[in-house]
Amino acid sequence: MRFWREAKGLTLGDLSDETGVSKVFLNNVERGRKQPSLKTAQAIASALDVPVDEVFRDEAVPTPREIVLRWNDNFREKRAAR
């Protein structure tokens, strides 16, 4: 969840404002300390514009989309440094 939040340029406060979920709870979800209800997960997924299963996914394992996005970001940074 943190990857998608940061990819959208959102802080926990921004996501909290968009979802109505407290920053503390969102932080705990990101850290794997709490599991959101389905309704809360749907609100988070909607705000992040991702499928709801991304809210529950283990962030230690990147999806193919994340790999491509990270590669593109690294490629752009290396080109800009030239």
Tab-separated table of N, CA and C in Angstrom:
chain	number	residue	atom	x	y	z
A	1	MET	N	0.822	-1.191	0.000
A	1	MET	CA	0.000	0.000	0.000
A	1	MET	C	0.867	1.257	0.000
A	2	ARG	N	1.958	1.230	0.742
A	2	ARG	CA	2.824	2.409	0.809
A	2	ARG	C	3.372	2.766	-0.576
A	3	PHE	N	3.762	1.737	-1.352
A	3	PHE	CA	4.298	2.002	-2.686
A	3	PHE	C	3.299	2.812	-3.511
A	4	TRP	N	2.046	2.384	-3.520
A	4	TRP	CA	1.032	3.060	-4.340
A	4	TRP	C	0.728	4.454	-3.803
A	5	ARG	N	0.713	4.604	-2.480
A	5	ARG	CA	0.468	5.932	-1.890
A	5	ARG	C	1.580	6.887	-2.294
A	6	GLU	N	2.818	6.432	-2.156
A	6	GLU	CA	3.952	7.292	-2.502
A	6	GLU	C	4.029	7.534	-4.007
A	7	ALA	N	3.665	6.538	-4.809
A	7	ALA	CA	3.665	6.700	-6.264
A	7	ALA	C	2.677	7.781	-6.696
A	8	LYS	N	1.590	7.914	-5.953
A	8	LYS	CA	0.618	8.970	-6.250
A	8	LYS	C	1.014	10.301	-5.619
A	9	GLY	N	2.098	10.298	-4.849
A	9	GLY	CA	2.550	11.531	-4.209
A	9	GLY	C	1.713	11.931	-3.012
A	10	LEU	N	1.079	10.955	-2.375
A	10	LEU	CA	0.214	11.237	-1.229
A	10	LEU	C	0.933	10.969	0.085
A	11	THR	N	0.675	11.812	1.052
A	11	THR	CA	1.119	11.554	2.419
A	11	THR	C	0.042	10.729	3.110
A	12	LEU	N	0.356	10.226	4.288
A	12	LEU	CA	-0.675	9.536	5.071
A	12	LEU	C	-1.831	10.491	5.370
A	13	GLY	N	-1.509	11.745	5.603
A	13	GLY	CA	-2.547	12.743	5.856
A	13	GLY	C	-3.459	12.935	4.656
A	14	ASP	N	-2.864	12.986	3.459
A	14	ASP	CA	-3.665	13.122	2.242
A	14	ASP	C	-4.603	11.931	2.081
A	15	LEU	N	-4.048	10.727	2.263
A	15	LEU	CA	-4.856	9.519	2.116
A	15	LEU	C	-5.945	9.471	3.180
A	16	SER	N	-5.609	9.913	4.369
A	16	SER	CA	-6.588	9.977	5.450
A	16	SER	C	-7.739	10.914	5.080
A	17	ASP	N	-7.406	12.070	4.525
A	17	ASP	CA	-8.435	13.029	4.110
A	17	ASP	C	-9.330	12.449	3.020
A	18	GLU	N	-8.733	11.707	2.076
A	18	GLU	CA	-9.508	11.152	0.962
A	18	GLU	C	-10.392	9.981	1.375
A	19	THR	N	-9.961	9.245	2.404
A	19	THR	CA	-10.684	8.028	2.780
A	19	THR	C	-11.520	8.158	4.045
A	20	GLY	N	-11.194	9.147	4.873
A	20	GLY	CA	-11.877	9.250	6.162
A	20	GLY	C	-11.350	8.268	7.190
A	21	VAL	N	-10.189	7.673	6.903
A	21	VAL	CA	-9.549	6.711	7.803
A	21	VAL	C	-8.402	7.430	8.506
A	22	SER	N	-8.217	7.183	9.795
A	22	SER	CA	-7.193	7.911	10.544
A	22	SER	C	-5.790	7.595	10.030
A	23	LYS	N	-4.892	8.579	10.176
A	23	LYS	CA	-3.498	8.393	9.779
A	23	LYS	C	-2.861	7.253	10.565
A	24	VAL	N	-3.180	7.165	11.839
A	24	VAL	CA	-2.608	6.109	12.684
A	24	VAL	C	-3.007	4.731	12.160
A	25	PHE	N	-4.291	4.565	11.810
A	25	PHE	CA	-4.745	3.280	11.301
A	25	PHE	C	-4.091	2.972	9.957
A	26	LEU	N	-4.017	3.955	9.065
A	26	LEU	CA	-3.377	3.740	7.769
A	26	LEU	C	-1.913	3.347	7.939
A	27	ASN	N	-1.225	4.001	8.859
A	27	ASN	CA	0.163	3.662	9.143
A	27	ASN	C	0.277	2.217	9.624
A	28	ASN	N	-0.626	1.814	10.488
A	28	ASN	CA	-0.618	0.438	10.992
A	28	ASN	C	-0.917	-0.571	9.886
A	29	VAL	N	-1.781	-0.217	8.949
A	29	VAL	CA	-2.058	-1.098	7.816
A	29	VAL	C	-0.801	-1.228	6.961
A	30	GLU	N	-0.145	-0.106	6.687
A	30	GLU	CA	1.082	-0.147	5.888
A	30	GLU	C	2.159	-0.995	6.539
A	31	ARG	N	2.228	-0.973	7.842
A	31	ARG	CA	3.254	-1.727	8.566
A	31	ARG	C	2.834	-3.174	8.844
A	32	GLY	N	1.629	-3.540	8.429
A	32	GLY	CA	1.158	-4.910	8.628
A	32	GLY	C	0.686	-5.207	10.029
A	33	ARG	N	0.473	-4.168	10.811
A	33	ARG	CA	0.026	-4.347	12.200
A	33	ARG	C	-1.492	-4.473	12.308
A	34	LYS	N	-2.202	-3.943	11.332
A	34	LYS	CA	-3.671	-3.989	11.313
A	34	LYS	C	-4.138	-4.422	9.942
A	35	GLN	N	-5.320	-5.024	9.900
A	35	GLN	CA	-5.975	-5.381	8.650
A	35	GLN	C	-7.263	-4.560	8.553
A	36	PRO	N	-7.454	-3.849	7.447
A	36	PRO	CA	-8.681	-3.056	7.309
A	36	PRO	C	-9.879	-3.950	7.001
A	37	SER	N	-11.053	-3.444	7.329
A	37	SER	CA	-12.278	-4.131	6.909
A	37	SER	C	-12.369	-4.027	5.389
A	38	LEU	N	-13.237	-4.812	4.801
A	38	LEU	CA	-13.395	-4.760	3.345
A	38	LEU	C	-13.844	-3.367	2.905
A	39	LYS	N	-14.757	-2.769	3.664
A	39	LYS	CA	-15.244	-1.424	3.322
A	39	LYS	C	-14.094	-0.406	3.359
A	40	THR	N	-13.259	-0.475	4.378
A	40	THR	CA	-12.118	0.434	4.491
A	40	THR	C	-11.107	0.157	3.388
A	41	ALA	N	-10.854	-1.113	3.103
A	41	ALA	CA	-9.923	-1.473	2.031
A	41	ALA	C	-10.417	-0.954	0.689
A	42	GLN	N	-11.716	-1.014	0.461
A	42	GLN	CA	-12.279	-0.494	-0.787
A	42	GLN	C	-12.086	1.013	-0.883
A	43	ALA	N	-12.246	1.719	0.223
A	43	ALA	CA	-12.044	3.174	0.226
A	43	ALA	C	-10.583	3.515	-0.060
A	44	ILE	N	-9.673	2.766	0.548
A	44	ILE	CA	-8.238	2.990	0.327
A	44	ILE	C	-7.884	2.701	-1.125
A	45	ALA	N	-8.354	1.554	-1.626
A	45	ALA	CA	-8.061	1.164	-3.013
A	45	ALA	C	-8.607	2.188	-3.997
A	46	SER	N	-9.786	2.696	-3.727
A	46	SER	CA	-10.390	3.698	-4.604
A	46	SER	C	-9.548	4.976	-4.618
A	47	ALA	N	-9.103	5.409	-3.450
A	47	ALA	CA	-8.288	6.628	-3.359
A	47	ALA	C	-6.941	6.450	-4.061
A	48	LEU	N	-6.409	5.231	-4.032
A	48	LEU	CA	-5.111	4.961	-4.662
A	48	LEU	C	-5.252	4.522	-6.113
A	49	ASP	N	-6.487	4.297	-6.529
A	49	ASP	CA	-6.780	3.843	-7.898
A	49	ASP	C	-6.068	2.519	-8.206
A	50	VAL	N	-6.208	1.567	-7.276
A	50	VAL	CA	-5.633	0.229	-7.432
A	50	VAL	C	-6.699	-0.804	-7.080
A	51	PRO	N	-6.502	-2.061	-7.515
A	51	PRO	CA	-7.434	-3.113	-7.101
A	51	PRO	C	-7.385	-3.297	-5.584
A	52	VAL	N	-8.502	-3.688	-5.006
A	52	VAL	CA	-8.591	-3.796	-3.544
A	52	VAL	C	-7.590	-4.796	-2.978
A	53	ASP	N	-7.213	-5.822	-3.726
A	53	ASP	CA	-6.264	-6.795	-3.189
A	53	ASP	C	-4.886	-6.192	-2.942
A	54	GLU	N	-4.575	-5.066	-3.597
A	54	GLU	CA	-3.293	-4.396	-3.361
A	54	GLU	C	-3.182	-3.866	-1.930
A	55	VAL	N	-4.318	-3.568	-1.316
A	55	VAL	CA	-4.308	-3.060	0.056
A	55	VAL	C	-3.856	-4.166	1.016
A	56	PHE	N	-4.162	-5.411	0.675
A	56	PHE	CA	-3.833	-6.538	1.549
A	56	PHE	C	-2.513	-7.218	1.187
A	57	ARG	N	-1.919	-6.857	0.069
A	57	ARG	CA	-0.735	-7.559	-0.430
A	57	ARG	C	0.502	-7.288	0.412
A	58	ASP	N	1.344	-8.300	0.518
A	58	ASP	CA	2.629	-8.176	1.206
A	58	ASP	C	3.554	-7.323	0.342
A	59	GLU	N	3.942	-6.163	0.836
A	59	GLU	CA	4.740	-5.234	0.030
A	59	GLU	C	6.180	-5.689	-0.162
A	60	ALA	N	6.595	-6.736	0.522
A	60	ALA	CA	7.955	-7.223	0.336
A	60	ALA	C	8.118	-7.893	-1.026
A	61	VAL	N	7.000	-8.246	-1.659
A	61	VAL	CA	7.037	-8.905	-2.959
A	61	VAL	C	6.462	-7.949	-4.001
A	62	PRO	N	7.304	-7.329	-4.834
A	62	PRO	CA	6.792	-6.363	-5.809
A	62	PRO	C	6.005	-7.045	-6.930
A	63	THR	N	4.993	-6.358	-7.415
A	63	THR	CA	4.230	-6.848	-8.560
A	63	THR	C	5.006	-6.511	-9.825
A	64	PRO	N	4.678	-7.158	-10.937
A	64	PRO	CA	5.343	-6.793	-12.201
A	64	PRO	C	5.193	-5.303	-12.531
A	65	ARG	N	4.029	-4.735	-12.245
A	65	ARG	CA	3.819	-3.308	-12.515
A	65	ARG	C	4.780	-2.448	-11.696
A	66	GLU	N	4.964	-2.807	-10.408
A	66	GLU	CA	5.894	-2.059	-9.565
A	66	GLU	C	7.318	-2.151	-10.098
A	67	ILE	N	7.694	-3.322	-10.564
A	67	ILE	CA	9.037	-3.504	-11.105
A	67	ILE	C	9.244	-2.588	-12.307
A	68	VAL	N	8.270	-2.544	-13.194
A	68	VAL	CA	8.369	-1.685	-14.379
A	68	VAL	C	8.415	-0.220	-13.983
A	69	LEU	N	7.557	0.194	-13.060
A	69	LEU	CA	7.549	1.591	-12.624
A	69	LEU	C	8.870	1.979	-11.987
A	70	ARG	N	9.411	1.100	-11.141
A	70	ARG	CA	10.692	1.400	-10.502
A	70	ARG	C	11.813	1.466	-11.536
A	71	TRP	N	11.807	0.551	-12.497
A	71	TRP	CA	12.821	0.556	-13.544
A	71	TRP	C	12.738	1.858	-14.336
A	72	ASN	N	11.528	2.260	-14.709
A	72	ASN	CA	11.345	3.499	-15.468
A	72	ASN	C	11.854	4.702	-14.685
A	73	ASP	N	11.559	4.752	-13.387
A	73	ASP	CA	12.034	5.858	-12.558
A	73	ASP	C	13.561	5.888	-12.513
A	74	ASN	N	14.180	4.725	-12.321
A	74	ASN	CA	15.642	4.660	-12.278
A	74	ASN	C	16.246	5.055	-13.615
A	75	PHE	N	15.632	4.614	-14.715
A	75	PHE	CA	16.118	4.936	-16.048
A	75	PHE	C	16.067	6.449	-16.283
A	76	ARG	N	14.950	7.075	-15.907
A	76	ARG	CA	14.811	8.531	-16.082
A	76	ARG	C	15.856	9.282	-15.261
A	77	GLU	N	16.088	8.828	-14.021
A	77	GLU	CA	17.073	9.491	-13.168
A	77	GLU	C	18.471	9.393	-13.765
A	78	LYS	N	18.814	8.232	-14.318
A	78	LYS	CA	20.149	8.054	-14.895
A	78	LYS	C	20.307	8.900	-16.151
A	79	ARG	N	19.256	9.006	-16.952
A	79	ARG	CA	19.322	9.828	-18.168
A	79	ARG	C	19.449	11.310	-17.801
A	80	ALA	N	18.725	11.732	-16.775
A	80	ALA	CA	18.760	13.133	-16.357
A	80	ALA	C	20.147	13.513	-15.805
A	81	ALA	N	20.839	12.541	-15.242
A	81	ALA	CA	22.151	12.816	-14.652
A	81	ALA	C	23.245	12.948	-15.701
A	82	ARG	N	22.954	12.548	-16.920
A	82	ARG	CA	23.976	12.625	-17.992
A	82	ARG	C	24.261	14.047	-18.404
